Short mmCIF file of C-alpha atoms in Angstrom, two decimals:
data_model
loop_
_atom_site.label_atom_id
_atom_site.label_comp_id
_atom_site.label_asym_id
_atom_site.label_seq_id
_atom_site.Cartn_x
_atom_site.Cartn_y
_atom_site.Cartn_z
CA UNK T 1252 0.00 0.00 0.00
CA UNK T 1253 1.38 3.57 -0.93
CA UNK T 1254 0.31 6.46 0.75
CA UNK T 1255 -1.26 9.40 -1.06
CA UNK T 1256 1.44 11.21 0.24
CA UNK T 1257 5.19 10.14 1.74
CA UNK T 1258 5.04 10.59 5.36
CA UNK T 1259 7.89 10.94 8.21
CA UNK T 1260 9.41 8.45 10.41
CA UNK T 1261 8.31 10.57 13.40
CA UNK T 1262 4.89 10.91 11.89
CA UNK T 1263 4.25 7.50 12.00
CA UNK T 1264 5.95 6.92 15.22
CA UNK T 1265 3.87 9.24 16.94
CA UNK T 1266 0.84 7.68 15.07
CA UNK T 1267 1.52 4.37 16.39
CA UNK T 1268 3.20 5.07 19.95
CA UNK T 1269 6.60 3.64 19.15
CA UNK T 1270 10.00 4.14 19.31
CA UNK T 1271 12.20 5.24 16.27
CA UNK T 1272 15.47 4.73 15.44
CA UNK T 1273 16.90 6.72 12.07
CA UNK T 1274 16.19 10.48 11.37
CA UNK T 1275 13.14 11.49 12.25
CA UNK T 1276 12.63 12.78 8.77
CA UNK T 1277 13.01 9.79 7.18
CA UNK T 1278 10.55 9.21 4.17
CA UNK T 1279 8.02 6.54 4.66
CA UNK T 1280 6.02 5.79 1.27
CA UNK T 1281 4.12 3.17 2.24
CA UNK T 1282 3.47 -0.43 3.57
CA UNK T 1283 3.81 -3.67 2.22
CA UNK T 1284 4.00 -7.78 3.16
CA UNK T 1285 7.62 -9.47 3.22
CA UNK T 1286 7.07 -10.65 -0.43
CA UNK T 1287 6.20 -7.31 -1.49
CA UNK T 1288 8.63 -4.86 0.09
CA UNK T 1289 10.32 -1.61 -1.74
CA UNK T 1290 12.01 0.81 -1.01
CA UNK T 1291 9.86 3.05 0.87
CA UNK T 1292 8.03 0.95 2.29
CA UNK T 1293 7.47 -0.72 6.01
CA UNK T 1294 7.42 -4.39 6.59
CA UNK T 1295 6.69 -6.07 10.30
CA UNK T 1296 8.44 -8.77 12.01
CA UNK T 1297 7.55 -10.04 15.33
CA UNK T 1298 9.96 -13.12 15.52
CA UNK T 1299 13.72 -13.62 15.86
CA UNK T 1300 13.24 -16.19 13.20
CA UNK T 1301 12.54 -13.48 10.41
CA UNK T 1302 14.58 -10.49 12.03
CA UNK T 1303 17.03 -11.34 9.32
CA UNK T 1304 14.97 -11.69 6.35
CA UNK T 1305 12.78 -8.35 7.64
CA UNK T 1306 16.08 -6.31 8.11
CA UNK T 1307 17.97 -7.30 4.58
CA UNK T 1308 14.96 -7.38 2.70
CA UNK T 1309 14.02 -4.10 -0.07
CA UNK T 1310 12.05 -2.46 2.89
CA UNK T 1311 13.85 0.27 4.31
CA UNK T 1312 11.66 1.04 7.59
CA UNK T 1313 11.55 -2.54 9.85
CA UNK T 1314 8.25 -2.43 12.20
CA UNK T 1315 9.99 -4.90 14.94
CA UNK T 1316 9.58 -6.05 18.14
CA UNK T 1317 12.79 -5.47 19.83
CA UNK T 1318 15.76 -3.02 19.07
CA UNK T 1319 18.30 -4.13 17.15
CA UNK T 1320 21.22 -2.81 15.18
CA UNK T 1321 19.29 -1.10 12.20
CA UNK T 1322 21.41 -1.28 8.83
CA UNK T 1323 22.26 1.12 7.06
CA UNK T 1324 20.08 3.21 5.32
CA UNK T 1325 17.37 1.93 7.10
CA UNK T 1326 14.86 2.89 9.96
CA UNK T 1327 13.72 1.11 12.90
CA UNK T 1328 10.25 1.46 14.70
CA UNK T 1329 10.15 -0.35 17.63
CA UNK T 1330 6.76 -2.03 18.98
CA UNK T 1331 5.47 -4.10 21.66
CA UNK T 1332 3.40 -5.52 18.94
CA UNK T 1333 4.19 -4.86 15.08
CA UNK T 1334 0.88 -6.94 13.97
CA UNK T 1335 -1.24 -4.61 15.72
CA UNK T 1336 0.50 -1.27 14.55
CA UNK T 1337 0.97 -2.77 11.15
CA UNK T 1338 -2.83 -2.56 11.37
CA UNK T 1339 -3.28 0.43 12.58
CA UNK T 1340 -0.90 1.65 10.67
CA UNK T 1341 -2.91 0.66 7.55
CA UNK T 1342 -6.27 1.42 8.38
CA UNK T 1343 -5.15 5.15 9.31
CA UNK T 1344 -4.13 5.30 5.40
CA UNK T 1345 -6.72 2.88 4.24
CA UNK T 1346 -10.81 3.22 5.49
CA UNK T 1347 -12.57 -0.62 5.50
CA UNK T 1348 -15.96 0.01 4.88
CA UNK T 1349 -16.76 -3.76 3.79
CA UNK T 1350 -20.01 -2.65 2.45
CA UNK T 1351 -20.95 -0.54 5.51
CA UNK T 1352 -21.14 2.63 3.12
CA UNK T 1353 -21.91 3.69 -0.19
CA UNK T 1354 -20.49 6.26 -1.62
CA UNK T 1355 -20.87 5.63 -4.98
CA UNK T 1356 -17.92 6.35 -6.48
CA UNK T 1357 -17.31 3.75 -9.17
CA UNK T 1358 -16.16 4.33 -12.42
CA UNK T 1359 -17.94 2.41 -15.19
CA UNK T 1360 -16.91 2.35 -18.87
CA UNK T 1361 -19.21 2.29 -21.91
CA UNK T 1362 -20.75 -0.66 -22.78
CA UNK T 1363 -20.61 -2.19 -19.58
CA UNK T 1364 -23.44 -4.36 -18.73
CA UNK T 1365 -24.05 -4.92 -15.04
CA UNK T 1366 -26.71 -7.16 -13.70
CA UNK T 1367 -28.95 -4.96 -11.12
CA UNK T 1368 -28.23 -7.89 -8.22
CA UNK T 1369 -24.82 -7.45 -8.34
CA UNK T 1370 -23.15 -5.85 -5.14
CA UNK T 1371 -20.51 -3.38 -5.83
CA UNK T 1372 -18.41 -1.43 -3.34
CA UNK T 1373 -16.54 1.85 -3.30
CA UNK T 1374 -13.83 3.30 -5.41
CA UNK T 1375 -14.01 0.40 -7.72
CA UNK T 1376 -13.13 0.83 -11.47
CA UNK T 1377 -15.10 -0.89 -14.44
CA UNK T 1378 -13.81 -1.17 -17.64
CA UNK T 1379 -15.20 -0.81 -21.61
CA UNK T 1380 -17.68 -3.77 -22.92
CA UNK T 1381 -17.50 -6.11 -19.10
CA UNK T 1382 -20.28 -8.14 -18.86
CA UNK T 1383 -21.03 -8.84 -14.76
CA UNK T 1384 -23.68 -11.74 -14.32
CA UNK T 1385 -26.16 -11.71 -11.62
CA UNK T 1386 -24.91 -11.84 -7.51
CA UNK T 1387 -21.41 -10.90 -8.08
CA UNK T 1388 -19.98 -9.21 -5.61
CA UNK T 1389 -16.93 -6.53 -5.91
CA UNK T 1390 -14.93 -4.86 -3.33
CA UNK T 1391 -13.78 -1.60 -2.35
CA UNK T 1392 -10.63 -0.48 -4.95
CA UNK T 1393 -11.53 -2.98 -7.43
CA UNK T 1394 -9.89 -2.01 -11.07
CA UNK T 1395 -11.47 -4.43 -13.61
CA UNK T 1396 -10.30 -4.07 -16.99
CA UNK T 1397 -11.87 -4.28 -21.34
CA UNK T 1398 -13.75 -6.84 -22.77
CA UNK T 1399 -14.46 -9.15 -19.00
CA UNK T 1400 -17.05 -11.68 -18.41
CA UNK T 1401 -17.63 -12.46 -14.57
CA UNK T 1402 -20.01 -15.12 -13.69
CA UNK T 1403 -22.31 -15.25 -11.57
CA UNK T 1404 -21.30 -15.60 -7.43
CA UNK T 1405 -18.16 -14.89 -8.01
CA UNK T 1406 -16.58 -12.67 -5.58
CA UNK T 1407 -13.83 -10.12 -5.94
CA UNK T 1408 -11.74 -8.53 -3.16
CA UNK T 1409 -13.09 -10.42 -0.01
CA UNK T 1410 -10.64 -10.36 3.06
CA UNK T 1411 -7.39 -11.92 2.84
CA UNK T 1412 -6.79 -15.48 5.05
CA UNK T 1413 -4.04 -13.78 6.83
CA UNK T 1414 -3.93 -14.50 10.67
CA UNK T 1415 -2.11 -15.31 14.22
CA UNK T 1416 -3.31 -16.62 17.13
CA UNK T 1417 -3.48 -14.45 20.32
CA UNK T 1418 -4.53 -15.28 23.52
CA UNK T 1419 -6.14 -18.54 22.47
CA UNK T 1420 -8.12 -16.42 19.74
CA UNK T 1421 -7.23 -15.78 15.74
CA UNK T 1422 -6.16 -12.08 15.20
CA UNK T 1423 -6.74 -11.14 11.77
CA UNK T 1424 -4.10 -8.72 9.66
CA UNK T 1425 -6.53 -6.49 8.32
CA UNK T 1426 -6.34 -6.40 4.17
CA UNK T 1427 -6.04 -3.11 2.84
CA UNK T 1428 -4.67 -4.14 -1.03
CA UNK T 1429 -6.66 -5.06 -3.92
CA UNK T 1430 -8.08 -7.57 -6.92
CA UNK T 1431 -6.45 -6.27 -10.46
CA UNK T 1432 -8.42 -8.09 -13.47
CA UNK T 1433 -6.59 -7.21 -16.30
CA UNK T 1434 -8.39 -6.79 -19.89
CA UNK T 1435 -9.95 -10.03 -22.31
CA UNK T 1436 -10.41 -12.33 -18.56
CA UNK T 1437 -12.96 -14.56 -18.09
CA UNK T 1438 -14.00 -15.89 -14.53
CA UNK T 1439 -16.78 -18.58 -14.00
CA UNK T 1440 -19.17 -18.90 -11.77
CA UNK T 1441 -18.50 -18.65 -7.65
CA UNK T 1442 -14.99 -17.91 -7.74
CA UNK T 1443 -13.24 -16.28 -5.29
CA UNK T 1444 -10.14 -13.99 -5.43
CA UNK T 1445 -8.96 -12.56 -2.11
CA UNK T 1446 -7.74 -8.48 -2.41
CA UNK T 1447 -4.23 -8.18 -1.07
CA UNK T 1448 -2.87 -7.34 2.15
CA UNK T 1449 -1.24 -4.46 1.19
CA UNK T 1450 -0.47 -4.89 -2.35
CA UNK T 1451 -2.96 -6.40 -5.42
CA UNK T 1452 -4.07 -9.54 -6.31
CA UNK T 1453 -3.64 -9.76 -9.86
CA UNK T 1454 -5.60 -11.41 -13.07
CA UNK T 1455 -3.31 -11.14 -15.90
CA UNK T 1456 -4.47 -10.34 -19.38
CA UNK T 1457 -6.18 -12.69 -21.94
CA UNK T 1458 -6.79 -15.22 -18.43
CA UNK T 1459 -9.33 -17.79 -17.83
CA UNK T 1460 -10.83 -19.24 -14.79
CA UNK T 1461 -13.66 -22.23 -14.52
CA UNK T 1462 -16.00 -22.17 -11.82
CA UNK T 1463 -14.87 -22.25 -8.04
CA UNK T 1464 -11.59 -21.26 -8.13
CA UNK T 1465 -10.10 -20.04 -4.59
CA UNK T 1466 -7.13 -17.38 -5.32
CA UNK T 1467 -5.65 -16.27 -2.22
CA UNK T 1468 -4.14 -12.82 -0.95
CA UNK T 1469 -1.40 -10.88 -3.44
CA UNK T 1470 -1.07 -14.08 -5.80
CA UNK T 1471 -0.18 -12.47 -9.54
CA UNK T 1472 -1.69 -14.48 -12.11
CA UNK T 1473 0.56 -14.38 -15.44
CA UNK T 1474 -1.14 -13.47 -19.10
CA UNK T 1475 -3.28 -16.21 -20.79
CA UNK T 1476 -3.41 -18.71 -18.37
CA UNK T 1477 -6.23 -21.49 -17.83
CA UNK T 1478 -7.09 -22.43 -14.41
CA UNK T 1479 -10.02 -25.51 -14.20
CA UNK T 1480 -12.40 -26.04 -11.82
CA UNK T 1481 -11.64 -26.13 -7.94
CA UNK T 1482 -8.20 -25.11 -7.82
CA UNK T 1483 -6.91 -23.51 -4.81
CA UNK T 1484 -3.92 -20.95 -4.83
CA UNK T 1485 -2.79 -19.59 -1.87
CA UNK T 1486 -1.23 -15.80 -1.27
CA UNK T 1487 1.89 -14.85 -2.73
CA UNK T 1488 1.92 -17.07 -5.20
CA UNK T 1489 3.71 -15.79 -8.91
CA UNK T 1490 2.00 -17.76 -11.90
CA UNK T 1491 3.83 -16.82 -14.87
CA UNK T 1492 2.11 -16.85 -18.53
CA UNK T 1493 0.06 -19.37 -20.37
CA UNK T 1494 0.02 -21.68 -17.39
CA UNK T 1495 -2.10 -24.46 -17.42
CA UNK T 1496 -3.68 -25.75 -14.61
CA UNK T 1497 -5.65 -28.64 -14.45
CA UNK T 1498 -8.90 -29.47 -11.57
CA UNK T 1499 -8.11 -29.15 -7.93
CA UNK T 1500 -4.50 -28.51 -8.36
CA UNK T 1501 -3.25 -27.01 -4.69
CA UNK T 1502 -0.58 -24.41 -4.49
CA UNK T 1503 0.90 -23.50 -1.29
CA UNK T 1504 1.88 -20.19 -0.49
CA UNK T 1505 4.69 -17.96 -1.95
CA UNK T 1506 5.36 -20.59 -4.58
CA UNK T 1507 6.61 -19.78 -8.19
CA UNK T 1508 5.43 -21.80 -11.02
CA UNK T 1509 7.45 -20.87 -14.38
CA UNK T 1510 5.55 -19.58 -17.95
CA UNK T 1511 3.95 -22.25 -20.31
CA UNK T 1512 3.89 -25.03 -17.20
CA UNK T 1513 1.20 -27.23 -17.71
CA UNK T 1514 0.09 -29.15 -13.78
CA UNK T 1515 -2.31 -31.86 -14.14
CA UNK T 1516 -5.37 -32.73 -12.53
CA UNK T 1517 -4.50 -33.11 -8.26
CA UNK T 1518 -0.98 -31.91 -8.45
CA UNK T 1519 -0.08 -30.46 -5.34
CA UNK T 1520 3.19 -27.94 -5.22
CA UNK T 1521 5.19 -26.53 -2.49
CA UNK T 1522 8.03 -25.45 -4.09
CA UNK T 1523 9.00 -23.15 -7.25
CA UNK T 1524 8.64 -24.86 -10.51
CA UNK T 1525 10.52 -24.39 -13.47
CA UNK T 1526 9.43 -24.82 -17.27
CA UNK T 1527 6.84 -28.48 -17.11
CA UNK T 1528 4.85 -30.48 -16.91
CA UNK T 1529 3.72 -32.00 -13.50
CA UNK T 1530 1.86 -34.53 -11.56
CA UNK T 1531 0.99 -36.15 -8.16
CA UNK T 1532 0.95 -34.94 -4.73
CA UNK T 1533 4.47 -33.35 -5.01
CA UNK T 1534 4.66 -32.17 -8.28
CA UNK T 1535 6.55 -34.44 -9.78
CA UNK T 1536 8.05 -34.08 -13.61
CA UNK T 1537 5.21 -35.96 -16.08
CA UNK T 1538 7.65 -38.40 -17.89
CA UNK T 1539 9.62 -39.04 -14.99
CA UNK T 1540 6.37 -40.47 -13.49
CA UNK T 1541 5.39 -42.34 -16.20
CA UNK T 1542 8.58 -43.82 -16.50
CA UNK T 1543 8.25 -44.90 -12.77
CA UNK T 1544 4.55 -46.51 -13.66
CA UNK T 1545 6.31 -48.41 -16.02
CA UNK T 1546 8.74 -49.93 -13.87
CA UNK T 1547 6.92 -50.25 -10.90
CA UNK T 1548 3.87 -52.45 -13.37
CA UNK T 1549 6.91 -54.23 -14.53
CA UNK T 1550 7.76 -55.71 -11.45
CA UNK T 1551 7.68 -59.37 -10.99
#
C-alpha cells in the first residue's frame, strides 16, 4: 500500500506510539508484506526467526519487536506488537468500509453491462464492454479491466486469510490491497479472489478461470493462463504466462510456477517450478512419473 502522500518516520511513530530509530525525517512511502517490500516501504516482524529476512529485505523502515542494530540506510520502529500497529498503521491510510457505506464512487466504462443484483463497493473501477452476471460481488478499490465476463457468485476482493493466534483467539491482519483483473479475462461462476494485504491480487491479461476457483491474498496471475475447476492458490503465489492448470491442483503459499507449465489434474506444489509439466501430490516431472509406472507395473 502507498500512501497518497510520503510521510515521516516521526509521523508514523507518533501515530503508532513507538519508538524510532533513524532520522526522524526519514521518508516513509508506504506499507507492504515481506514478499512485497520496496524501497519506501514498512514491513513487520515479530519473531527472531525473520529479524534477518525483515532487516535485509528491499524495505527500508523494519516495524519490529525489539531493538536491534538497524542497517544502514534503514529505519527502525520499535513495537510491543508490530501486527497490531501494522494494522493500525494501515487502516489510518486505508478506510474498511466492507459494504458498511456507499459512496458511490465507481467508475464504469461504456458498454458495460451490469446485472442490477450485483453488489458493488466503493472506489471500484469498471472497464469498456464487461459483462457482470447476476450476484457478483466486488470490493472496495476494485480495477477491472476491457472486454471481461464475470459469472455469476463470483466474488472479488473479499478479506485476505491472513492471521495469528493471540490469547487462544485468531487475530486477523486487516487487508487493505486489492483484486487487479486485467483486460480479455474470463472468470466462472463462484470464484473467489482474495484483495491483497497491502499490495494487489492480480488477473493477468487474456486469463481464464472455470467455476470455483479459490485465489488467495497478493497471488499475480501471469497473461493467458487457464485455471479448471476447484483449484486452490494460496497468497503470494507468482504464476507466470500461459500456465495451465488442471482441476483441484493445490498451491501452497509464496510458490513460483514458471511460464507455459502445464500441472495436471491433483498436483499439489510446495516449491517453485521451473518450465513443465507436472503430476501427483508433489509435483513431480510428467515423464519421470510415467517412466516410474512403467517400472513399478513391470515388477515381478
Amino acid at each position: 500500500m502507498r500512501f497518497h502522500s510520503p510521510q515521516k518516520l516521526k509521523t508514523i511513530a507518533d501515530l503508532i506510539g513507538s519508538k524510532f530509530i533513524g532520522p526522524e525525517d526519514f521518508e516513509v512511502l508506504g506499507t507492504n508484506e515481506i514478499h512485497m517490500v520496496k524501497p519506501g516501504d514498512i514491513v513487520f516482524v515479530n519473531h527472531p526467526k525473520y529479524y534477518d529476512k525483515a532487516l535485509y529485505s528491499a524495505a527500508t523502515i523494519i516495524l519490529i519487536d525489539k531493538e536491534v542494530d538497524c542497517p544502514e540506510g534503514k529505519a527502525l520502529l520499535v513495537s510491543d506488537d508490530p501486527f497490531r500497529d501494522f494494522n493500525k498503521i494501515n487502516t489510518h491510510f486505508t478506510r474498511i468500509y466492507n459494504f458498511t457505506e456507499e459512496l458511490h464512487d465507481v467508475e464504469i466504462g461504456e458498454g458495460t453491462k451490469i446485472h442490477h443484483s450485483a453488489v458493488i463497493g466503493n472506489n471500484v473501477t469498471i472497464g469498456k464492454n464487461t459483462l457482470i452476471f447476476p450476484n457478483v460481488v466486488i470490493g472496495d478499490r476494485t480495477v477491472i479491466g476491457d472486454h471481461v465476463i464475470i459469472q455469476s457468485g463470483t466474488v472479488l476482493g473479499g478479506d485476505a486469510f491472513y492471521y495469528r493466534k493471540l490469547n487462544g483467539n485468531f487475530d486477523r491482519l486487516i487487508s487493505v490491497g486489492n483484486v487487479v483483473i486485467e483486460n480479455n479475462v474470463e472468470i466462472g461462476n463462484n470464484c473467489t479472489i482474495d484483495r491483497g494485504v497491502t499490495d494487489s491480487t492480480v488477473i493477468g491479461e487474456g486469463s481464464v478461470l472455470d467455476n470455483q476457483i479459490q485465489i488467495g491474498h497478493d497471488t499475480v496471475i501471469g497473461k493467458k493462463c487457464l485455471i479448471a475447476s476447484q483449484v486452490g492458490i494460496a497468497g503470494c503465489c507468482v504464476i507466470g504466462d500461459e500456465v495451465t492448470l488442471w482441476g483441484q491442483v493445490g498451491i501452497a503459499s509464496g510458490n513460483k510456477i514458471a511460464s507455459g507449465s502445464v500441472l495436471l489434474g491433483k498436483t499439489g506444489v510446495n516449491r517453485d517450478l521451473e518450465k513443465g509439466t507436472y503430476i501427483g501430490m508433489f509435483a513431480e516431472d510428467f515423464k519421470t512419473y510415467l517412466k516410474k509406472e512403467v517400472k513399478l507395473r513391470n515388477l515381478k
